[in-house]
Short mmCIF file of C-alpha atoms in Angstrom, two decimals:
data_model
loop_
_atom_site.label_atom_id
_atom_site.label_comp_id
_atom_site.label_asym_id
_atom_site.label_seq_id
_atom_site.Cartn_x
_atom_site.Cartn_y
_atom_site.Cartn_z
CA MET A 1 134.21 72.84 -64.48
CA LYS A 2 134.60 69.63 -66.47
CA ILE A 3 135.24 69.37 -70.23
CA ILE A 4 134.26 66.20 -72.09
CA THR A 5 135.61 65.84 -75.63
CA VAL A 6 133.54 63.37 -77.65
CA THR A 7 135.47 60.40 -79.05
CA GLU A 8 134.47 57.69 -81.51
CA ASN A 9 133.09 55.64 -78.63
CA GLU A 10 130.63 58.39 -77.69
CA ALA A 11 129.79 59.78 -81.15
CA GLY A 12 126.48 58.98 -82.84
CA GLN A 13 124.31 59.21 -79.72
CA ARG A 14 122.16 62.01 -78.32
CA LEU A 15 123.72 64.43 -75.88
CA ASP A 16 121.21 63.59 -73.14
CA LYS A 17 122.01 59.85 -73.46
CA LEU A 18 125.72 60.53 -72.94
CA LEU A 19 125.01 62.80 -69.97
CA GLN A 20 122.83 60.10 -68.38
CA LYS A 21 125.80 57.70 -68.62
CA TYR A 22 128.30 60.24 -67.31
CA LEU A 23 126.06 61.59 -64.54
CA ASN A 24 124.61 58.16 -63.85
CA GLU A 25 123.60 58.96 -60.25
CA ALA A 26 121.62 62.06 -61.26
CA GLY A 27 117.99 62.05 -62.35
CA LYS A 28 116.91 63.12 -65.81
CA GLY A 29 115.26 66.19 -64.30
CA PHE A 30 118.58 67.44 -62.94
CA ILE A 31 120.31 66.97 -66.30
CA TYR A 32 117.61 68.83 -68.27
CA LYS A 33 117.59 71.61 -65.66
CA MET A 34 121.34 72.06 -66.06
CA LEU A 35 120.92 72.19 -69.84
CA ARG A 36 118.17 74.84 -69.58
CA LYS A 37 120.28 76.97 -67.22
CA LYS A 38 123.34 76.60 -69.54
CA ASN A 39 125.27 74.90 -66.74
CA ILE A 40 125.91 72.23 -69.38
CA THR A 41 126.74 73.44 -72.90
CA LEU A 42 127.64 71.85 -76.24
CA ASN A 43 130.39 73.56 -78.24
CA GLY A 44 129.92 76.73 -76.21
CA LYS A 45 126.19 76.97 -76.94
CA LYS A 46 122.95 76.18 -75.15
CA ALA A 47 121.66 72.66 -75.88
CA ASP A 48 118.43 70.81 -75.14
CA GLY A 49 119.88 67.27 -75.10
CA SER A 50 118.48 66.05 -78.42
CA GLU A 51 121.62 66.97 -80.38
CA LYS A 52 123.41 64.08 -82.12
CA LEU A 53 127.06 64.03 -81.07
CA VAL A 54 130.04 63.84 -83.45
CA CYS A 55 133.73 63.35 -82.78
CA ASN A 56 135.51 66.30 -81.12
CA ASP A 57 132.29 67.92 -79.89
CA GLU A 58 133.06 69.71 -76.62
CA ILE A 59 130.70 69.34 -73.68
CA LYS A 60 131.28 71.68 -70.75
CA LEU A 61 129.87 70.95 -67.30
CA PHE A 62 129.85 74.17 -65.25
CA LEU A 63 129.47 72.18 -62.07
CA SER A 64 131.66 71.88 -58.99
CA ASN A 65 133.95 68.89 -58.67
CA GLU A 66 131.94 67.84 -55.63
CA THR A 67 128.69 67.82 -57.63
CA ILE A 68 130.24 65.87 -60.49
CA GLU A 69 131.67 63.31 -58.09
CA LYS A 70 128.33 63.03 -56.32
CA PHE A 71 126.41 62.29 -59.50
CA SER A 72 129.05 60.28 -61.38
CA SER A 73 130.21 56.85 -60.24
CA VAL A 74 132.10 54.02 -61.89
CA GLN A 75 131.73 50.58 -60.35
CA ILE A 76 134.67 48.28 -61.12
CA THR A 77 134.61 44.71 -59.84
CA LYS A 78 138.16 43.47 -59.43
CA ALA A 79 138.88 40.25 -61.29
CA SER A 80 141.97 38.38 -62.43
CA THR A 81 143.08 39.27 -65.97
CA ASN A 82 144.29 35.80 -66.89
CA LEU A 83 142.32 35.55 -70.14
CA ASP A 84 142.75 33.06 -72.98
CA ILE A 85 142.85 35.58 -75.84
CA ILE A 86 142.55 34.11 -79.33
CA TYR A 87 142.64 37.43 -81.19
CA GLU A 88 142.71 41.12 -80.30
CA ASP A 89 142.81 44.46 -82.12
CA ASN A 90 141.67 48.01 -81.31
CA ASN A 91 137.99 47.16 -81.86
CA ILE A 92 137.35 43.56 -80.80
CA MET A 93 138.58 40.66 -78.71
CA ILE A 94 137.92 36.98 -79.35
CA LEU A 95 138.38 34.83 -76.26
CA ASN A 96 138.22 31.20 -75.20
CA LYS A 97 135.81 31.14 -72.24
CA PRO A 98 136.37 28.35 -69.71
CA ALA A 99 133.45 26.28 -68.48
CA GLY A 100 132.07 27.61 -65.22
CA MET A 101 132.37 31.30 -66.11
CA LEU A 102 129.36 33.50 -66.80
CA SER A 103 129.29 35.44 -70.08
CA GLN A 104 127.39 38.29 -68.39
CA LYS A 105 126.20 38.97 -64.86
CA ALA A 106 123.02 37.27 -63.71
CA LYS A 107 123.02 39.26 -60.46
CA GLU A 108 124.97 42.23 -59.16
CA SER A 109 127.45 40.20 -57.11
CA ASP A 110 128.48 38.00 -60.08
CA ILE A 111 131.85 38.21 -61.79
CA SER A 112 131.48 37.50 -65.50
CA MET A 113 133.53 37.61 -68.68
CA VAL A 114 132.67 41.33 -68.93
CA GLU A 115 134.40 42.10 -65.62
CA TYR A 116 137.48 40.11 -66.66
CA ILE A 117 137.66 42.02 -69.95
CA ILE A 118 137.31 45.43 -68.29
CA ASN A 119 140.01 44.62 -65.73
CA TYR A 120 142.30 43.40 -68.52
CA LEU A 121 141.83 46.64 -70.49
CA LEU A 122 142.47 48.75 -67.38
CA ASP A 123 145.54 46.74 -66.33
CA SER A 124 147.03 46.90 -69.85
CA ASN A 125 146.41 50.69 -70.02
CA GLN A 126 144.14 50.33 -73.04
CA MET A 127 141.35 52.09 -71.17
CA THR A 128 141.03 54.44 -68.22
CA LYS A 129 138.50 54.55 -65.42
CA GLU A 130 137.42 57.93 -66.78
CA GLN A 131 136.57 56.42 -70.18
CA LEU A 132 134.35 53.84 -68.48
CA ARG A 133 132.01 56.65 -67.45
CA SER A 134 130.69 56.96 -71.00
CA PHE A 135 131.51 53.63 -72.70
CA LYS A 136 131.65 50.10 -71.33
CA PRO A 137 133.19 47.26 -73.35
CA SER A 138 131.07 44.13 -73.36
CA VAL A 139 130.53 40.71 -74.89
CA CYS A 140 128.55 40.38 -78.12
CA ASN A 141 127.43 36.75 -77.71
CA ARG A 142 126.62 34.54 -74.77
CA LEU A 143 127.47 30.97 -73.87
CA ASP A 144 125.86 28.98 -71.06
CA ARG A 145 127.94 29.03 -67.88
CA ASN A 146 129.04 25.41 -68.39
CA THR A 147 129.69 25.71 -72.13
CA SER A 148 133.25 26.59 -73.09
CA GLY A 149 134.67 28.31 -76.14
CA ILE A 150 134.52 31.40 -78.31
CA ILE A 151 133.24 34.69 -76.94
CA VAL A 152 133.36 37.86 -79.05
CA ALA A 153 133.73 41.19 -77.24
CA GLY A 154 133.65 44.79 -78.42
CA LYS A 155 136.46 47.03 -77.15
CA SER A 156 135.16 50.03 -79.10
CA LEU A 157 131.66 51.21 -79.96
CA LEU A 158 132.31 50.23 -83.59
CA GLY A 159 133.43 46.75 -82.61
CA LEU A 160 130.53 46.25 -80.21
CA GLN A 161 127.89 47.43 -82.69
CA GLU A 162 129.24 45.63 -85.78
CA MET A 163 129.88 42.27 -84.09
CA SER A 164 126.46 42.36 -82.41
CA LYS A 165 124.88 43.13 -85.79
CA LEU A 166 126.63 40.19 -87.47
CA LEU A 167 125.47 37.82 -84.74
CA LYS A 168 121.91 39.11 -84.93
CA GLU A 169 121.82 38.77 -88.73
CA ARG A 170 123.39 35.27 -88.48
CA THR A 171 125.94 36.02 -91.19
CA MET A 172 128.76 34.89 -88.92
CA HIS A 173 129.17 31.09 -88.96
CA LYS A 174 129.54 29.51 -85.51
CA TYR A 175 130.66 25.88 -85.17
CA TYR A 176 130.59 23.80 -81.99
CA TYR A 177 132.11 20.48 -80.95
CA CYS A 178 129.99 18.25 -78.74
CA ILE A 179 130.02 14.65 -77.54
CA VAL A 180 126.63 12.94 -77.49
CA ASN A 181 125.19 9.63 -76.38
CA GLY A 182 124.71 6.98 -79.05
CA GLN A 183 125.96 6.48 -82.58
CA LEU A 184 125.42 9.00 -85.37
CA ASP A 185 127.06 8.43 -88.73
CA LYS A 186 125.30 10.75 -91.19
CA LYS A 187 125.26 14.52 -91.59
CA CYS A 188 121.83 15.94 -90.71
CA HIS A 189 119.98 19.26 -90.81
CA LEU A 190 117.49 19.50 -87.93
CA LYS A 191 114.54 21.91 -87.93
CA GLY A 192 111.81 22.65 -85.45
CA TYR A 193 110.35 25.07 -82.94
CA LEU A 194 111.70 25.91 -79.51
CA VAL A 195 109.53 26.96 -76.56
CA LYS A 196 111.13 28.27 -73.38
CA ASN A 197 109.68 27.86 -69.89
CA GLU A 198 110.85 31.00 -68.06
CA LYS A 199 110.08 29.52 -64.63
CA THR A 200 112.30 26.45 -65.08
CA ASN A 201 114.75 28.07 -67.55
CA LYS A 202 114.30 24.98 -69.70
CA VAL A 203 113.27 24.67 -73.34
CA GLU A 204 111.24 22.15 -75.30
CA VAL A 205 111.67 21.31 -78.98
CA GLN A 206 108.62 20.74 -81.20
CA LYS A 207 108.57 19.52 -84.79
CA GLU A 208 105.41 21.46 -85.67
CA ARG A 209 103.91 24.79 -84.66
CA ARG A 210 101.31 24.69 -81.91
CA GLY A 211 100.26 28.32 -82.09
CA MET A 212 102.03 29.37 -78.89
CA ASP A 213 103.22 32.98 -78.54
CA ASN A 214 106.78 32.10 -77.54
CA GLU A 215 107.58 29.56 -80.29
CA GLN A 216 110.90 30.21 -82.03
CA TRP A 217 112.06 28.62 -85.28
CA ILE A 218 115.35 26.72 -84.92
CA GLU A 219 117.81 25.07 -87.29
CA THR A 220 120.78 22.95 -86.25
CA GLU A 221 123.15 21.12 -88.61
CA TYR A 222 125.56 18.45 -87.40
CA THR A 223 128.34 16.39 -88.95
CA PRO A 224 129.66 13.25 -87.18
CA LEU A 225 133.45 13.31 -86.83
CA ALA A 226 134.11 10.13 -84.84
CA THR A 227 132.18 7.44 -82.99
CA ASN A 228 132.85 4.25 -81.03
CA GLY A 229 129.24 3.11 -81.22
CA LYS A 230 128.53 4.29 -77.69
CA VAL A 231 129.21 8.02 -78.03
CA THR A 232 129.76 10.33 -81.01
CA LEU A 233 131.80 13.48 -81.53
CA LEU A 234 129.85 16.01 -83.62
CA LYS A 235 130.72 19.28 -85.32
CA VAL A 236 127.60 21.43 -85.14
CA LEU A 237 126.74 24.49 -87.21
CA LEU A 238 124.44 26.72 -85.21
CA ILE A 239 122.19 28.26 -87.88
CA THR A 240 119.81 29.94 -85.45
CA GLY A 241 121.13 30.92 -82.04
CA ARG A 242 118.47 30.24 -79.43
CA SER A 243 118.77 29.54 -75.72
CA HIS A 244 119.98 25.95 -75.06
CA GLN A 245 119.33 25.16 -78.75
CA ILE A 246 122.05 22.58 -79.41
CA ARG A 247 121.52 20.80 -76.11
CA ALA A 248 117.73 20.57 -76.46
CA HIS A 249 117.68 19.84 -80.20
CA LEU A 250 120.04 16.87 -79.95
CA SER A 251 118.28 15.58 -76.83
CA SER A 252 114.96 15.71 -78.71
CA ILE A 253 116.26 13.14 -81.24
CA GLY A 254 117.57 10.82 -78.53
CA HIS A 255 121.24 11.91 -78.57
CA SER A 256 121.74 14.13 -75.53
CA LEU A 257 125.08 15.66 -74.68
CA ILE A 258 127.35 13.82 -72.26
CA GLY A 259 127.30 15.60 -68.90
CA ASP A 260 124.18 17.65 -69.60
CA MET A 261 122.31 17.73 -66.29
CA LYS A 262 119.28 19.54 -67.71
CA TYR A 263 118.58 17.69 -70.98
CA GLY A 264 120.80 14.64 -70.64
CA ASN A 265 120.66 10.97 -69.74
CA LYS A 266 121.17 10.49 -65.98
CA GLN A 267 122.60 6.97 -66.27
CA ALA A 268 125.16 8.02 -68.88
CA ASN A 269 126.01 11.19 -66.96
CA ASP A 270 126.62 9.20 -63.77
CA TYR A 271 128.89 6.80 -65.63
CA PHE A 272 131.05 9.52 -67.19
CA TYR A 273 131.21 11.44 -63.92
CA LYS A 274 132.56 8.34 -62.15
CA THR A 275 135.00 7.36 -64.89
CA CYS A 276 136.16 10.77 -66.22
CA ASN A 277 134.89 13.30 -63.66
CA ILE A 278 132.69 14.92 -66.32
CA ASN A 279 130.40 17.33 -64.45
CA ARG A 280 129.19 19.65 -67.23
CA GLN A 281 127.81 19.36 -70.76
CA MET A 282 130.41 18.42 -73.37
CA LEU A 283 129.80 21.44 -75.59
CA HIS A 284 132.53 23.73 -76.87
CA SER A 285 132.20 26.74 -79.19
CA TYR A 286 135.09 25.78 -81.44
CA GLU A 287 135.18 27.91 -84.58
CA LEU A 288 134.06 31.32 -85.81
CA GLU A 289 134.04 32.26 -89.50
CA MET A 290 133.66 35.91 -90.47
CA PRO A 291 131.59 36.85 -93.55
CA LYS A 292 132.64 39.48 -96.09
CA LEU A 293 132.66 42.80 -94.24
CA GLU A 294 132.65 46.41 -95.33
CA GLY A 295 133.47 49.62 -93.49
CA GLY A 296 135.63 49.93 -90.39
CA LEU A 297 135.98 46.18 -89.76
CA SER A 298 136.56 45.06 -93.38
CA TYR A 299 140.01 43.82 -92.35
CA LEU A 300 138.27 40.90 -90.60
CA SER A 301 136.56 39.64 -93.80
CA GLY A 302 136.79 35.86 -94.21
CA LYS A 303 138.98 35.32 -91.13
CA VAL A 304 138.52 32.09 -89.19
CA PHE A 305 139.21 31.79 -85.46
CA THR A 306 139.38 28.59 -83.40
CA ALA A 307 139.37 27.92 -79.66
CA SER A 308 141.46 25.04 -78.32
CA LEU A 309 139.56 22.23 -76.59
CA PRO A 310 139.52 22.21 -72.77
CA LYS A 311 141.18 19.41 -70.80
CA ASP A 312 137.99 17.59 -69.79
CA PHE A 313 136.80 17.47 -73.40
CA LYS A 314 140.12 16.09 -74.67
CA LYS A 315 140.27 13.59 -71.80
CA LEU A 316 136.88 12.15 -72.73
CA MET A 317 137.79 11.99 -76.41
CA GLU A 318 140.97 10.06 -75.59
CA LYS A 319 139.21 7.65 -73.23
CA GLU A 320 136.49 6.86 -75.79
CA GLY A 321 138.90 6.67 -78.74
CA LEU A 322 137.31 9.58 -80.62
CA VAL A 323 140.10 10.39 -83.03
CA VAL A 324 139.61 13.20 -85.55
#
């Protein structure tokens, strides 16, 4: 027999949803059969799976250890826990992602920020393998593989849900640093529509609607910080958070990011690769500003977090005399 005591990370969901996570190798039919036969009970009583769980509910699995092991597996991909942690508490982590690392897996064999976070929590004894059966910490926002900077992760269900909600509602201000081709000397608020080509994983920016089903409204605001006439350092406020938005929006006005192989200028990219070994887009998620919060994460209200610039970014700034 196995006893599962519901914690804050499992509360608020249906019993059958939790059982599907815990017995993740079993089919739904098996789980409902065990509920009907009272081989799985909730607080000592028969349950049908639709019950909403609360903290300290007791779920009993009257199953052999062999059966539980057969139908319950936890896959952990080993990864180094050398993370650049900007901030951490019991609910969230804010990290500085290096360029070249995936935010989340694209395929099963990938190692992403999520795997690094899980390994860190296991190695620091903040989480057990058993707890991973019913709750998996994850990232709340994504950055392109070759974009560096701030990633927000939820360590608890509260942290994961609340941070994801803030990002979806766009109440959390996200600022980026980027280095673009050409000279820009005035603050500007760009607007338009973004259309993504799923086959090429590339987007196109349009000024007006064309009546296409996959058009998305975008807004990007930038402020020039320094320029040498050839390139410009910008601080960008991402108002809407669409795929490749900053890269495509700036490219659409003739000021592509240095090092951007997808939306950039090949001649400029070749030059900066030869002179500074720049082999990725110069885009860094630099600053995160929390709005006024209520409830369990109110202690984060108004806090501002910044991620230090990576070496390649600083090297290019120094070479081009971009002093802030």
